[in-house]
Coordinates of C-alpha atoms in Angstrom, one line a residue:
M1 CA -45.6 -36.9 -38.0
V2 CA -45.0 -33.8 -35.9
D3 CA -47.0 -35.4 -33.1
D4 CA -44.6 -38.3 -33.3
I5 CA -41.6 -36.0 -33.1
L6 CA -43.1 -34.4 -30.0
S7 CA -43.0 -37.8 -28.3
L8 CA -39.2 -38.1 -28.9
T9 CA -36.4 -37.2 -26.7
Q10 CA -32.7 -36.5 -27.3
R11 CA -29.8 -37.2 -25.1
P12 CA -26.0 -37.8 -25.2
A13 CA -25.1 -41.5 -25.7
V14 CA -23.4 -43.3 -22.8
M15 CA -21.4 -46.5 -22.7
S16 CA -24.4 -48.6 -21.8
D17 CA -25.9 -47.6 -25.1
A18 CA -23.2 -49.4 -27.1
Q19 CA -25.1 -52.6 -27.7
P20 CA -28.4 -50.9 -28.7
I21 CA -26.5 -48.4 -30.9
T22 CA -24.8 -51.3 -32.6
V23 CA -28.1 -53.0 -33.4
F24 CA -29.7 -49.8 -34.5
H25 CA -26.7 -48.7 -36.7
T26 CA -26.5 -52.1 -38.3
Q27 CA -30.2 -52.1 -39.1
C28 CA -29.8 -48.7 -40.7
W29 CA -27.0 -50.0 -42.9
L30 CA -29.1 -52.9 -44.0
D31 CA -32.1 -50.7 -44.7
S32 CA -30.2 -47.9 -46.4
Y33 CA -27.2 -49.4 -48.2
S34 CA -28.6 -52.3 -50.1
G35 CA -27.6 -51.7 -53.7
I36 CA -24.9 -49.2 -52.6
V37 CA -22.7 -51.4 -50.4
P38 CA -21.8 -54.9 -51.7
Q39 CA -24.3 -57.4 -50.4
D40 CA -21.6 -59.7 -49.2
Y41 CA -20.3 -56.9 -46.9
L42 CA -23.8 -56.3 -45.5
E43 CA -24.4 -60.0 -44.9
G44 CA -21.0 -60.3 -43.2
I45 CA -21.5 -57.5 -40.7
D46 CA -20.2 -58.8 -37.3
L47 CA -22.1 -57.2 -34.5
R48 CA -19.3 -58.0 -32.0
D49 CA -16.8 -56.0 -34.0
R50 CA -19.3 -53.2 -34.4
E51 CA -20.0 -53.1 -30.7
V52 CA -16.3 -52.8 -30.0
S53 CA -16.1 -49.9 -32.4
W54 CA -19.0 -48.2 -30.8
R55 CA -17.5 -48.7 -27.3
D56 CA -14.3 -47.1 -28.6
R57 CA -16.2 -44.2 -30.0
L58 CA -18.3 -43.7 -26.9
S59 CA -15.2 -43.7 -24.7
S60 CA -13.4 -41.1 -26.8
D61 CA -13.2 -37.5 -25.5
L62 CA -12.9 -36.3 -29.2
R63 CA -16.1 -37.8 -30.7
H64 CA -19.6 -36.9 -29.4
T65 CA -22.7 -39.0 -30.0
A66 CA -26.3 -38.2 -29.3
L67 CA -29.5 -40.2 -29.7
A68 CA -33.1 -39.5 -30.6
L69 CA -35.4 -41.9 -28.7
R70 CA -39.0 -42.9 -28.6
G71 CA -39.2 -44.2 -25.0
D72 CA -36.2 -46.4 -24.7
V73 CA -36.0 -47.2 -28.5
I74 CA -33.3 -45.5 -30.6
V75 CA -34.8 -43.9 -33.7
G76 CA -31.9 -41.6 -34.6
L77 CA -28.2 -41.3 -34.0
V78 CA -25.7 -38.5 -34.7
S79 CA -21.9 -38.3 -34.0
W80 CA -19.5 -35.5 -34.6
A81 CA -16.0 -34.3 -33.8
R82 CA -13.7 -31.4 -33.9
T83 CA -11.0 -32.1 -36.5
D84 CA -8.0 -30.4 -38.0
Q85 CA -7.8 -31.1 -41.6
G86 CA -6.1 -28.2 -43.2
D87 CA -8.5 -25.8 -45.0
L88 CA -11.7 -27.7 -44.0
P89 CA -14.0 -26.4 -41.4
G90 CA -13.0 -27.8 -38.0
L91 CA -16.2 -29.7 -37.3
E92 CA -16.9 -33.0 -39.0
L93 CA -20.2 -34.9 -39.1
M94 CA -19.1 -38.5 -38.6
S95 CA -22.5 -40.3 -38.5
L96 CA -26.2 -39.5 -39.0
Y97 CA -28.8 -42.3 -39.1
V98 CA -32.5 -42.3 -38.7
S99 CA -34.6 -45.5 -38.6
A100 CA -36.6 -46.1 -41.9
S101 CA -39.9 -45.4 -40.2
Y102 CA -38.8 -41.9 -39.2
R103 CA -37.2 -40.8 -42.5
G104 CA -38.7 -37.5 -43.6
S105 CA -40.0 -36.7 -40.1
G106 CA -37.6 -34.0 -39.1
V107 CA -35.5 -36.3 -36.8
A108 CA -32.4 -36.1 -39.0
H109 CA -32.7 -32.3 -39.2
A110 CA -33.0 -32.1 -35.4
L111 CA -30.0 -34.3 -34.8
L112 CA -28.0 -32.4 -37.4
E113 CA -28.8 -29.2 -35.5
R114 CA -27.8 -30.7 -32.2
A115 CA -24.5 -31.8 -33.6
L116 CA -23.5 -28.9 -35.8
G117 CA -26.0 -26.1 -35.3
G118 CA -25.5 -23.8 -38.3
A119 CA -21.7 -24.0 -38.0
P120 CA -19.4 -24.6 -40.9
A121 CA -18.6 -28.3 -41.2
H122 CA -17.7 -31.2 -43.5
L123 CA -18.7 -34.8 -43.9
L124 CA -18.3 -37.9 -46.2
V125 CA -21.3 -39.5 -47.9
F126 CA -21.5 -42.4 -50.2
V127 CA -21.5 -41.1 -53.8
E128 CA -24.4 -43.5 -54.7
N129 CA -26.6 -42.2 -51.8
P130 CA -28.7 -39.5 -53.5
R131 CA -31.2 -39.2 -50.6
A132 CA -28.4 -38.4 -48.1
R133 CA -26.6 -36.1 -50.6
A134 CA -29.9 -34.1 -51.2
F135 CA -30.5 -33.9 -47.4
Y136 CA -27.1 -32.4 -46.8
A137 CA -27.4 -30.0 -49.8
K138 CA -30.7 -28.8 -48.3
H139 CA -28.7 -28.0 -45.2
G140 CA -26.0 -26.0 -46.9
F141 CA -23.5 -28.6 -47.8
S142 CA -22.0 -28.9 -51.3
A143 CA -19.5 -31.4 -52.8
D144 CA -16.0 -30.0 -53.0
G145 CA -14.7 -32.6 -55.5
Y146 CA -12.8 -34.7 -53.1
R147 CA -13.6 -38.4 -53.2
E148 CA -12.1 -41.4 -51.3
M149 CA -12.8 -45.1 -51.2
E150 CA -14.3 -46.2 -47.9
S151 CA -11.8 -48.8 -46.6
R152 CA -14.2 -51.5 -45.3
T153 CA -16.7 -51.6 -48.2
G154 CA -14.7 -50.5 -51.2
V155 CA -17.5 -47.9 -52.0
W156 CA -16.6 -44.4 -53.0
E157 CA -17.4 -41.5 -50.7
L158 CA -17.8 -37.8 -51.6
R159 CA -16.8 -35.0 -49.3
M160 CA -19.4 -32.3 -48.7
V161 CA -18.6 -29.0 -47.0
R162 CA -20.6 -26.2 -45.5
S163 CA -18.2 -23.3 -45.5
Q164 CA -20.5 -20.6 -44.1
A165 CA -22.6 -20.5 -40.9
R166 CA -26.3 -20.9 -41.4
R167 CA -28.9 -19.0 -39.3
G168 CA -32.4 -19.8 -38.5
S169 CA -32.2 -23.4 -39.7
A170 CA -33.7 -25.0 -36.6
Q171 CA -37.2 -26.2 -37.4
F172 CA -37.6 -29.2 -35.1
A173 CA -34.3 -29.1 -33.2
D174 CA -35.9 -27.8 -30.0
L175 CA -38.8 -30.3 -30.1
I176 CA -36.7 -33.4 -29.3

């Protein structure tokens, strides 16, 4: 799989990526959240609404988005922002998705490194997503006890926080 990673590139997302990001992001939701997110929500995803949301995100000066690509095909996506939420670290991971065929390949790790490096940060993850929770725990995040219901899906999310900087965590970050 490392050979596959070597053939990937990373770059910041631009406005012309909004439509391919929408398709990629939606497919990741369908692949990852069946059994977590209500099926009627997944079946009712409106690509036009999602594309509008991604266009808004990509035009924001506050939110940053980067892509992992194999040629012109998106295989991973990460977005992050600086936030001011009281006692939480000022960096928030907003999205991290990798196509099903690249799970376990190091792409998610590389994108996480691009977005956060080893900096203290926080994120929200679905409570019923053990794979993602384990990934974040492996990267120094731990649940802080805060939960909230995700407004669109009605599914509970758990906040995870990495309070201290991590050193030497880059394994594949420089490869793509």
